[in-house]
PDB file of C-alpha atoms in Angstrom:
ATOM      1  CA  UNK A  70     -72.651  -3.009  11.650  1.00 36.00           C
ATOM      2  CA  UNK A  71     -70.483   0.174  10.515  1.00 38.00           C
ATOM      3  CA  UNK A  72     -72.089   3.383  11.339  1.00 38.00           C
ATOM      4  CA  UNK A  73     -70.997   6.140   8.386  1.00 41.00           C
ATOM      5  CA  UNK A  74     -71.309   9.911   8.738  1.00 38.00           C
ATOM      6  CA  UNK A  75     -73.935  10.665   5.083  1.00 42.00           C
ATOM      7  CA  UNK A  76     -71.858  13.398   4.554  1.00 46.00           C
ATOM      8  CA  UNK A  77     -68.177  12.287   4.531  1.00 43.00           C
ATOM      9  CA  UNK A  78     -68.092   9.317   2.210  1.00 47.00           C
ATOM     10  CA  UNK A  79     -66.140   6.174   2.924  1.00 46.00           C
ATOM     11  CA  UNK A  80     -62.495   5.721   2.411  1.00 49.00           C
ATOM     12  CA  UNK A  81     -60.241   2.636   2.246  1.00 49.00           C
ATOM     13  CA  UNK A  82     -56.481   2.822   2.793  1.00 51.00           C
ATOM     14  CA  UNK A  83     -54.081   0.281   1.294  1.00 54.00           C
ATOM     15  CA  UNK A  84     -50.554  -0.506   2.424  1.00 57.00           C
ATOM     16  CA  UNK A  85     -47.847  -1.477  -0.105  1.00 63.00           C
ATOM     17  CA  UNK A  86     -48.068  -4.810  -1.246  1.00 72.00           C
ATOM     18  CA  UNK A  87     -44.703  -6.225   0.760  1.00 64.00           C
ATOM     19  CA  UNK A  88     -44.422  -9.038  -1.819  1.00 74.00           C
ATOM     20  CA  UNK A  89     -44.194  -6.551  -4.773  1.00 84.00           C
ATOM     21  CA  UNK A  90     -40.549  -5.227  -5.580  1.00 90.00           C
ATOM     22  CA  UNK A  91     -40.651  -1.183  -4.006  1.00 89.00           C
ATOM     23  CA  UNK A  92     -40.529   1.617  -6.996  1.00 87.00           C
ATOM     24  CA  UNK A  93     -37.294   2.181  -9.281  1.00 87.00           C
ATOM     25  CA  UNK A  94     -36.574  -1.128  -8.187  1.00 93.00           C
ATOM     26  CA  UNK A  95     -36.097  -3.601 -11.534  1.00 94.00           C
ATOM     27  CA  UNK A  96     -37.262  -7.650 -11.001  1.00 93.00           C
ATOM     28  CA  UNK A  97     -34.116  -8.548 -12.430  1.00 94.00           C
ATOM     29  CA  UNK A  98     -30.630  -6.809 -13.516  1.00 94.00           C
ATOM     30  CA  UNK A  99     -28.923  -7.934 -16.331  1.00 92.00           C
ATOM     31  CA  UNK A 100     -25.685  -6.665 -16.114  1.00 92.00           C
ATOM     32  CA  UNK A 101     -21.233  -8.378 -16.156  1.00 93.00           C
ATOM     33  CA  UNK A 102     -21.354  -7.701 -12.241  1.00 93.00           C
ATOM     34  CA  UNK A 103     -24.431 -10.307 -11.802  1.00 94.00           C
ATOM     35  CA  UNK A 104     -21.871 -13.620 -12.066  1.00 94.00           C
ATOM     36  CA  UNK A 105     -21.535 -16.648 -10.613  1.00 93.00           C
ATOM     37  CA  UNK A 106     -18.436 -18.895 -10.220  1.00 91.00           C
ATOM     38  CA  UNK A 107     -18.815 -20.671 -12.532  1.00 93.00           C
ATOM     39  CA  UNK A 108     -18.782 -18.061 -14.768  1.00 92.00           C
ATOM     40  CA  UNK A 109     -15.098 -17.471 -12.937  1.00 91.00           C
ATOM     41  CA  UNK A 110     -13.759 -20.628 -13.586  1.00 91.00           C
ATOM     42  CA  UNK A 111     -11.973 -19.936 -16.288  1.00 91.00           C
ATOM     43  CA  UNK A 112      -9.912 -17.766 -14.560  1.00 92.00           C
ATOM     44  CA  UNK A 113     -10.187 -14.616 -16.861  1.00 91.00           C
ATOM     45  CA  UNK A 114      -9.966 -12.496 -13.925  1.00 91.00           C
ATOM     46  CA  UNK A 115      -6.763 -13.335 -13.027  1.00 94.00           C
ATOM     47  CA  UNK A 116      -3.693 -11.085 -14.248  1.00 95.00           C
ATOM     48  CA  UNK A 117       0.049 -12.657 -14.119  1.00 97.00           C
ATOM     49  CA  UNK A 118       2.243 -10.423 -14.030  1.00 96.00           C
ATOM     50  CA  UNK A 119       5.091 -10.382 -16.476  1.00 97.00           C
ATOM     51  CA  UNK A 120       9.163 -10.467 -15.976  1.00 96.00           C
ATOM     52  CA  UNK A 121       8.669  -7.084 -17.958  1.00 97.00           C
ATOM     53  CA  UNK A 122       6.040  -5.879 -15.520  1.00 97.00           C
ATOM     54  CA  UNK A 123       8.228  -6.684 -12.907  1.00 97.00           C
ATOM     55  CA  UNK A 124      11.208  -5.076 -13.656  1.00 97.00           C
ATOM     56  CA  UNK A 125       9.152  -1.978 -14.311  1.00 97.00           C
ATOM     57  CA  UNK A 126       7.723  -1.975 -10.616  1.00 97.00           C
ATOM     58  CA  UNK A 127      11.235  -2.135  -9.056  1.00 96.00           C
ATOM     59  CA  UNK A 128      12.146   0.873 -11.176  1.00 97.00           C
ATOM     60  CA  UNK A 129       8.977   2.618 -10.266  1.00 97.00           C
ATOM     61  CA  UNK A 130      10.206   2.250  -6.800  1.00 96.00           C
ATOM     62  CA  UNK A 131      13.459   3.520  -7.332  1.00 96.00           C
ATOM     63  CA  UNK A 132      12.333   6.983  -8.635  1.00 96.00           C
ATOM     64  CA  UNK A 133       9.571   6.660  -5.990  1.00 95.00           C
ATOM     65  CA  UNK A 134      12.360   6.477  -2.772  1.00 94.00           C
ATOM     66  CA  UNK A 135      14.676   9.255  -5.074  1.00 95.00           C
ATOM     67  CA  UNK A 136      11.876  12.272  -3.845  1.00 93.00           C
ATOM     68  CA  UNK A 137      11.560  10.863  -0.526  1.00 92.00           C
ATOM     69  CA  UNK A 138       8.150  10.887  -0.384  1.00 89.00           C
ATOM     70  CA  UNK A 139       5.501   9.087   2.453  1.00 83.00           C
ATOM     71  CA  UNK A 140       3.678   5.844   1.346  1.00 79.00           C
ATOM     72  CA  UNK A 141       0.416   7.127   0.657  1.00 79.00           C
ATOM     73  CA  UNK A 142       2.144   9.417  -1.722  1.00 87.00           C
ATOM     74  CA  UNK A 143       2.636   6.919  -4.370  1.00 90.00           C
ATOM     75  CA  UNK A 144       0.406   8.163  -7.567  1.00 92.00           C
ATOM     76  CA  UNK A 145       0.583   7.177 -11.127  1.00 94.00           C
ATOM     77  CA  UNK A 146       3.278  10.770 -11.514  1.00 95.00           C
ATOM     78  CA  UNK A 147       5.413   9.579  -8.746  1.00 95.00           C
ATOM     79  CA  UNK A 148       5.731   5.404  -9.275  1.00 95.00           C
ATOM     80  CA  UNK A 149       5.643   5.438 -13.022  1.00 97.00           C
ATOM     81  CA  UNK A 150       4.454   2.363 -14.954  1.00 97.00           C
ATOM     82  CA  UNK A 151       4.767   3.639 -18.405  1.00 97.00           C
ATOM     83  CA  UNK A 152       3.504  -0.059 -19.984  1.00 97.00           C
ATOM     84  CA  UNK A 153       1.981  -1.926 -17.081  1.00 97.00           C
ATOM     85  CA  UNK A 154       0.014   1.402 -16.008  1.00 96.00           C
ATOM     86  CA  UNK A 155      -2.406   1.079 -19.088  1.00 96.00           C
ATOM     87  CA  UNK A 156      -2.697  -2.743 -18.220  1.00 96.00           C
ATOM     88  CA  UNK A 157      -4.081  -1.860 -14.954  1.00 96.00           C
ATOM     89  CA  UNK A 158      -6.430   1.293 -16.340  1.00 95.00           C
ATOM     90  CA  UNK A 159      -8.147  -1.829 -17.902  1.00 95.00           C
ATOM     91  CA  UNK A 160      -8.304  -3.743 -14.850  1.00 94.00           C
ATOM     92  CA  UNK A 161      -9.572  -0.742 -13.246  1.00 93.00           C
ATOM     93  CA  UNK A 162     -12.277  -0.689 -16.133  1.00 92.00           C
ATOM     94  CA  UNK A 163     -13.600  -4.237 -15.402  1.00 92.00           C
ATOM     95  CA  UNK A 164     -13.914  -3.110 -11.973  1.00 90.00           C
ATOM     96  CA  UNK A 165     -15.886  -0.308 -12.443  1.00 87.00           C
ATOM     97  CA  UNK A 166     -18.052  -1.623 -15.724  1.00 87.00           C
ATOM     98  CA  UNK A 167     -16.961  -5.286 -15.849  1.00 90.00           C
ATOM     99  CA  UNK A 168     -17.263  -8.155 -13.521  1.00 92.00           C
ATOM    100  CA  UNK A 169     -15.613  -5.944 -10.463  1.00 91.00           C
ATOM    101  CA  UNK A 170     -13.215  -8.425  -9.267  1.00 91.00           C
ATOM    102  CA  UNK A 171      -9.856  -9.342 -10.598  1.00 92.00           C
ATOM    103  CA  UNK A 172      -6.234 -10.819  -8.919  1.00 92.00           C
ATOM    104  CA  UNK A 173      -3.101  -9.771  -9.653  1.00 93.00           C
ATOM    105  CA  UNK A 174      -0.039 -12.369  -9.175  1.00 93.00           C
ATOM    106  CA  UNK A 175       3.249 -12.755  -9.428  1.00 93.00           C
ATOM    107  CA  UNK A 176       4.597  -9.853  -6.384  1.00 91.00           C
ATOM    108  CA  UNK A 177       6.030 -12.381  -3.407  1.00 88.00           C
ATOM    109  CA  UNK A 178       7.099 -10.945  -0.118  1.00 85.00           C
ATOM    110  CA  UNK A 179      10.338 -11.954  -0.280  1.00 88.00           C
ATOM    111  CA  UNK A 180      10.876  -9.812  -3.574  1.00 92.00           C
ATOM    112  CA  UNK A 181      10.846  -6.528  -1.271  1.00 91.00           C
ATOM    113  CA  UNK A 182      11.071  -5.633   2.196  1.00 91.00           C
ATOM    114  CA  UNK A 183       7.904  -5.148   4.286  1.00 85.00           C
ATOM    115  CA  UNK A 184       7.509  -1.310   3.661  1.00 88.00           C
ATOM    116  CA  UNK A 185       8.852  -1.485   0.163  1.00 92.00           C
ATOM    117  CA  UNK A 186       6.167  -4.258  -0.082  1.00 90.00           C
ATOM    118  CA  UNK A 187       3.186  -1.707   1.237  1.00 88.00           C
ATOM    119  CA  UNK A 188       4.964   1.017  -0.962  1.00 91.00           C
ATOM    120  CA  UNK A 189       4.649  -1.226  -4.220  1.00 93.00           C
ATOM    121  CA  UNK A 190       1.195  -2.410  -2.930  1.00 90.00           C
ATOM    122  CA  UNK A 191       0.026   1.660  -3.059  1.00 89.00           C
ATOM    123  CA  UNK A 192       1.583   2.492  -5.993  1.00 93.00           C
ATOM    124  CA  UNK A 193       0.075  -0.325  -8.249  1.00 93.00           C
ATOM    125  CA  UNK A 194      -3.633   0.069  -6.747  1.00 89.00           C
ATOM    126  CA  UNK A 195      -3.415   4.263  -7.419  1.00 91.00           C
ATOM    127  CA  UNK A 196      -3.397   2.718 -11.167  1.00 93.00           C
ATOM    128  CA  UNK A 197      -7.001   1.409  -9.767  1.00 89.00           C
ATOM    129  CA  UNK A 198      -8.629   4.187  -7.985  1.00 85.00           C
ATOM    130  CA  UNK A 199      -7.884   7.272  -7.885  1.00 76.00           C
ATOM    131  CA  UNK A 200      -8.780   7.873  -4.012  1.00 77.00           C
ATOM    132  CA  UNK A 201      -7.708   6.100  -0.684  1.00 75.00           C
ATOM    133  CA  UNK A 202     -10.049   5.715   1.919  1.00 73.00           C
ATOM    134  CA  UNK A 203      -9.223   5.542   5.328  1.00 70.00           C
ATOM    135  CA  UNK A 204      -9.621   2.405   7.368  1.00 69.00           C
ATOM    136  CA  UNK A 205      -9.812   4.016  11.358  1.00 68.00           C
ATOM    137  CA  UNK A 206     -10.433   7.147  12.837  1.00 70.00           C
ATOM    138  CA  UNK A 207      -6.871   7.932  13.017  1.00 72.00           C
ATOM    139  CA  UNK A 208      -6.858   8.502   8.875  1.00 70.00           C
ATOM    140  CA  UNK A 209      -4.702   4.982   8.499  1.00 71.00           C
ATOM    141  CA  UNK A 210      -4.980   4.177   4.250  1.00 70.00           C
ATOM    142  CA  UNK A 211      -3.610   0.559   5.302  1.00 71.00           C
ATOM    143  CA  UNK A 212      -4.807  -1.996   7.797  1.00 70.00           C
ATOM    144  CA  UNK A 213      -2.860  -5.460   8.648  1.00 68.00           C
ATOM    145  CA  UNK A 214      -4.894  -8.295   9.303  1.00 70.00           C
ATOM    146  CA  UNK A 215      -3.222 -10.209  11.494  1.00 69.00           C
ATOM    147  CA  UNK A 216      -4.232 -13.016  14.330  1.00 68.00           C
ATOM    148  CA  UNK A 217      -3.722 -10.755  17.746  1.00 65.00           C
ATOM    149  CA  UNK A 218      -5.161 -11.662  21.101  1.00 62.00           C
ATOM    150  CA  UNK A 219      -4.855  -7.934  23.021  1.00 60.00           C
ATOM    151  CA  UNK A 220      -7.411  -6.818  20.343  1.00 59.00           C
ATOM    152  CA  UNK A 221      -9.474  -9.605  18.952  1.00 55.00           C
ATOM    153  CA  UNK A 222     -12.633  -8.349  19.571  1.00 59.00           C
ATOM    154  CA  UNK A 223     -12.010  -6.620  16.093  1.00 61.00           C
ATOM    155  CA  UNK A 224     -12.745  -9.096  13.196  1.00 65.00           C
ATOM    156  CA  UNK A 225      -9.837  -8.077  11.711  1.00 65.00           C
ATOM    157  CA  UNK A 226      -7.448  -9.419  14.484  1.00 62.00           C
ATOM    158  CA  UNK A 227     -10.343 -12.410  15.422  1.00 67.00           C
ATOM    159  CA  UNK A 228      -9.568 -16.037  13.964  1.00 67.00           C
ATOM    160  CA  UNK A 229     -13.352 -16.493  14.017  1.00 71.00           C
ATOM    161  CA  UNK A 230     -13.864 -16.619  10.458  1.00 73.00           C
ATOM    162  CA  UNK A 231     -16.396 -13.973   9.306  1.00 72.00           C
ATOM    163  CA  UNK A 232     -19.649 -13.732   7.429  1.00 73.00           C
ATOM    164  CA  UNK A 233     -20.716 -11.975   4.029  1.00 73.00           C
ATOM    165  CA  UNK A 234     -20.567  -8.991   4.429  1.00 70.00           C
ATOM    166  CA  UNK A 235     -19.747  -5.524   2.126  1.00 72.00           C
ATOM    167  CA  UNK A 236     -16.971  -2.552   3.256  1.00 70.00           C
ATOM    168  CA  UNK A 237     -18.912   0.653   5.000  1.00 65.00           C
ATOM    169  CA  UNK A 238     -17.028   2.962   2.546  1.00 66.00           C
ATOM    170  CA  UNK A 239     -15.147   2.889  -0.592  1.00 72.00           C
ATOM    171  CA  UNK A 240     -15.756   1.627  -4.790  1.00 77.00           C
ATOM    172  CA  UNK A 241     -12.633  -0.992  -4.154  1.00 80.00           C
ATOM    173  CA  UNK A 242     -11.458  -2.905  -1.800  1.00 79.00           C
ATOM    174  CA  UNK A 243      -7.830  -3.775  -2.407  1.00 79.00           C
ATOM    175  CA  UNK A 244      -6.246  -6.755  -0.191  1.00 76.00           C
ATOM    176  CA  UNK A 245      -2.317  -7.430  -0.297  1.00 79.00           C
ATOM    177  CA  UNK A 246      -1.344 -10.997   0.925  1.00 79.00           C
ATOM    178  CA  UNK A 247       1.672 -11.650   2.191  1.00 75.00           C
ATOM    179  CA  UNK A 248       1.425 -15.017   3.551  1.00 76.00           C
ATOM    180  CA  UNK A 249      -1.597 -17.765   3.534  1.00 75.00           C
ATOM    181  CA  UNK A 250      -2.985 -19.424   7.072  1.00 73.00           C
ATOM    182  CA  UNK A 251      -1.360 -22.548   7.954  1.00 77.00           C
ATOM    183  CA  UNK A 252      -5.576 -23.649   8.190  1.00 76.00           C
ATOM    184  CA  UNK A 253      -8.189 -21.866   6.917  1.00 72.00           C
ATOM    185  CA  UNK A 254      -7.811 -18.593   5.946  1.00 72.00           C
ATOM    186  CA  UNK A 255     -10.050 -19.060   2.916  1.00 78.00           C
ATOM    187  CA  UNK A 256     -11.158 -15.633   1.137  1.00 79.00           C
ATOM    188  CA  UNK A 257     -15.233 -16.205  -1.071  1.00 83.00           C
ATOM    189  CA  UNK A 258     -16.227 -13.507  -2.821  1.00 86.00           C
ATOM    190  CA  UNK A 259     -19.939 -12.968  -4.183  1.00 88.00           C
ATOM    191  CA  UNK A 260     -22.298 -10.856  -6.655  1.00 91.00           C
ATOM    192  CA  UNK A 261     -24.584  -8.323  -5.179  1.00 90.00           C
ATOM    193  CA  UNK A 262     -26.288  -8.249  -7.991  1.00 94.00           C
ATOM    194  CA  UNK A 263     -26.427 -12.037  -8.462  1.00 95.00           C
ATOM    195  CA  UNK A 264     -27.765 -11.846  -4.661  1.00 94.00           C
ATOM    196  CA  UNK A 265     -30.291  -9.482  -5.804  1.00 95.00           C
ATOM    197  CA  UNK A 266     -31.549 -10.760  -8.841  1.00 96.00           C
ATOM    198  CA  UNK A 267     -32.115 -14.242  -6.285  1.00 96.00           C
ATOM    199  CA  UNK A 268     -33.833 -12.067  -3.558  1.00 95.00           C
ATOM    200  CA  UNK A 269     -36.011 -10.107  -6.128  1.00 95.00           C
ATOM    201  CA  UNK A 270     -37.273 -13.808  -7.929  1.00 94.00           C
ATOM    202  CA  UNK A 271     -37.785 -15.471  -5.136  1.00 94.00           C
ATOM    203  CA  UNK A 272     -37.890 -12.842  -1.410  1.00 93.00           C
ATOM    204  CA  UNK A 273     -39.171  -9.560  -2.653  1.00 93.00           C
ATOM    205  CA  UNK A 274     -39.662  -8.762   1.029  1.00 93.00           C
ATOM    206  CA  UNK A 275     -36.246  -8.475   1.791  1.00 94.00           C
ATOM    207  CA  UNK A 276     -35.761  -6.191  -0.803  1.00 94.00           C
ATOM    208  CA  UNK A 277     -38.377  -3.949   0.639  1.00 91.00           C
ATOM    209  CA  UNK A 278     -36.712  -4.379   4.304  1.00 92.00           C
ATOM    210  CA  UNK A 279     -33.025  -3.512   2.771  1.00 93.00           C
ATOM    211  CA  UNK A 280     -34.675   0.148   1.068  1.00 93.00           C
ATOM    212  CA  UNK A 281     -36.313   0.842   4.423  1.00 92.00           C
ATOM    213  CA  UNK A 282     -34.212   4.696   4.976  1.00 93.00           C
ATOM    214  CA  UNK A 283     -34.100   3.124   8.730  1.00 93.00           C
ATOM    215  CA  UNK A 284     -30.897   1.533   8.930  1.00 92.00           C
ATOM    216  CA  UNK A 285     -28.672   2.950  11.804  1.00 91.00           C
ATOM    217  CA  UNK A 286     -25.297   4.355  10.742  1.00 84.00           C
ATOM    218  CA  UNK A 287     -22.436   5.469  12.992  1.00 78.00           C
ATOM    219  CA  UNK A 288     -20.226   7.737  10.471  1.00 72.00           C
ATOM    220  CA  UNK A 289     -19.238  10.138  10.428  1.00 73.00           C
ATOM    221  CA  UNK A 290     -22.371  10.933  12.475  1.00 85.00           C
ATOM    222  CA  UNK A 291     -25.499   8.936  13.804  1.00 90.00           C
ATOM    223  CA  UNK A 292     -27.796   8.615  10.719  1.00 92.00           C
ATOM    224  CA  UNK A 293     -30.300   6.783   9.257  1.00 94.00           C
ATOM    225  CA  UNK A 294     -30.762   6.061   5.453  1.00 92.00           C
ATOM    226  CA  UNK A 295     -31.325   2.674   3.345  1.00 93.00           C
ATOM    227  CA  UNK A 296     -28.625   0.042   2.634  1.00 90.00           C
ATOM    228  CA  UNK A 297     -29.878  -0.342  -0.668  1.00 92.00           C
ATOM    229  CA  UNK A 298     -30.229   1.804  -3.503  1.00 91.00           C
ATOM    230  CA  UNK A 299     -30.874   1.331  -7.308  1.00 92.00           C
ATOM    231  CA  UNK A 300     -29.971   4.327  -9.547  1.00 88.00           C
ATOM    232  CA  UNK A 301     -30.170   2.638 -12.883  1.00 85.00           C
ATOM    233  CA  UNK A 302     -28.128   0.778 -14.491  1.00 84.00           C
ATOM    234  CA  UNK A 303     -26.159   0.787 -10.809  1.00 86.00           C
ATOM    235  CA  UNK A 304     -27.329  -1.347  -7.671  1.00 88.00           C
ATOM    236  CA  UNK A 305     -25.816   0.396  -4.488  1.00 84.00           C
TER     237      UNK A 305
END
C-alpha cells in the first residue's frame, strides 16, 4: 500500500535508458576513417619515395645545416621540398579527411647520420602538421623507444608488448624506425570509428560509459571530462 499526499500528485522519475546510444551520438558513422584491413590491403596507403624525392631531401638538409638552426626548427621555409612538399600536403589531407594513416618508405638509417636522420625525420613531418607536441614535461618534440632496463617501468623502454591504446595529446602521431626487433616488435593499427560503429551496433553501454565527463586526467592539471566526444561529422 502507497500512502499519497491528495494534494501533491504523483510523480515517476526515469533514468536514461543505458542500452540507448546518449544524445548527439549517431548509431553508425559512415565516414574513409571507419576501415578495416582489408580495406588496407591493397596497400594504397603506402608512399615510396622516389630517387627524385630523395635527392631533394638531402638538399633540403643542406640549406637546413647552412642557417645553423636547432632540430625542431625544421619548417616547410627552412627544409624546402619544392616537389615532394605538395606530395606530402596530400598525405597530410588523407590524414586529416581520408583514411588517417599512411607510410612513407624508402629513408634507411644508413643514408644519414643519427641526428641528420631526426633532422630529416622533422623536416618531412612539418609538411604533415603544422605543430609539434611535446612528449615529457621537459618540452622534448622527440622520444626514442628503445629496450632499457634503468627505466622500464615506462612502456616506452618496457619489452612487454602493449595494448590498444590512443596518444593523450596531438592530431598525428608520427613514428621514425630505424631498425626492426630481432622478435616481435610488431606495430597494429585500428579505426576508432570502425571500433565505434562495432560498440554502437552491438554495446551501446560502453558508449554511454566512454561520454561519462568522469574520466580522471593528469595534464596539465587534475581534471575530469569524457574520453569521447562526437561533434559531427568528427568522433573525438
Amino acid at each position: 500500500m502507497a500512502l499519497v499526499h491528495p494534494t501533491h500528485p504523483l510523480t515517476t522519475t526515469s533514468s536514461p535508458d543505458p542500452y540507448a546510444l546518449p544524445p548527439s551520438f549517431p548509431s553508425s558513422i559512415s565516414s574513409p576513417l571507419a576501415w578495416t584491413g582489408a580495406d588496407l590491403a591493397d596497400e594504397s596507403y603506402i608512399y615510396h619515395l622516389t630517387p627524385s624525392d630523395l635527392s631533394e631531401i638531402k638538399d633540403a638538409l643542406a640549406v637546413f645545416k647552412s642557417h645553423n638552426l636547432n632540430g625542431d626548427l625544421a619548417t616547410p621555409t627552412t627544409f624546402p621540398l619544392p616537389t615532394l612538399g605538395p606530395k606530402l600536403r596530400l598525405l597530410s589531407h588523407e590524414l586529416y579527411n581520408g583514411r588517417g594513416v599512411c607510410l612513407i618508405r624508402g629513408l634507411t638509417p644508413e643514408m644519414y647520420e643519427p641526428e641528420e636522420g631526426m633532422v630529416v625525420f622533422m623536416g618531412v613531418q612539418s609538411y604533415m602538421a603544422g605543430g609539434k607536441g611535446r612528449q615529457d614535461g621537459r618540452g622534448n618534440m622527440i622520444v626514442h623507444i628503445t629496450p632499457s632496463e634503468y627505466d622500464a617501468k615506462h612502456s616506452r623502454h618496457s619489452m612487454d608488448s602493449l595494448p590498444f591504446h590512443t596518444e593523450a595529446t596531438g592530431d598525428i602521431l608520427a613514428w621514425q624506425t630505424r631498425a626492426a626487433a630481432a622478435e616481435g616488435g610488431k606495430c597494429i593499427v585500428s579505426s576508432a570509428y570502425t571500433a565505434y560503429n562495432l560498440l554502437a551496433a552491438t554495446c551501446p553501454e560502453v558508449i554511454h560509459t566512454l561520454a561519462k565527463p568522469d574520466w580522471p586526467f593528469a595534464y596539465p592539471t587534475l581534471h575530469y571530462r569524457p574520453i569521447l566526444y562526437h561533434t559531427s561529422p568528427n568522433l573525438l
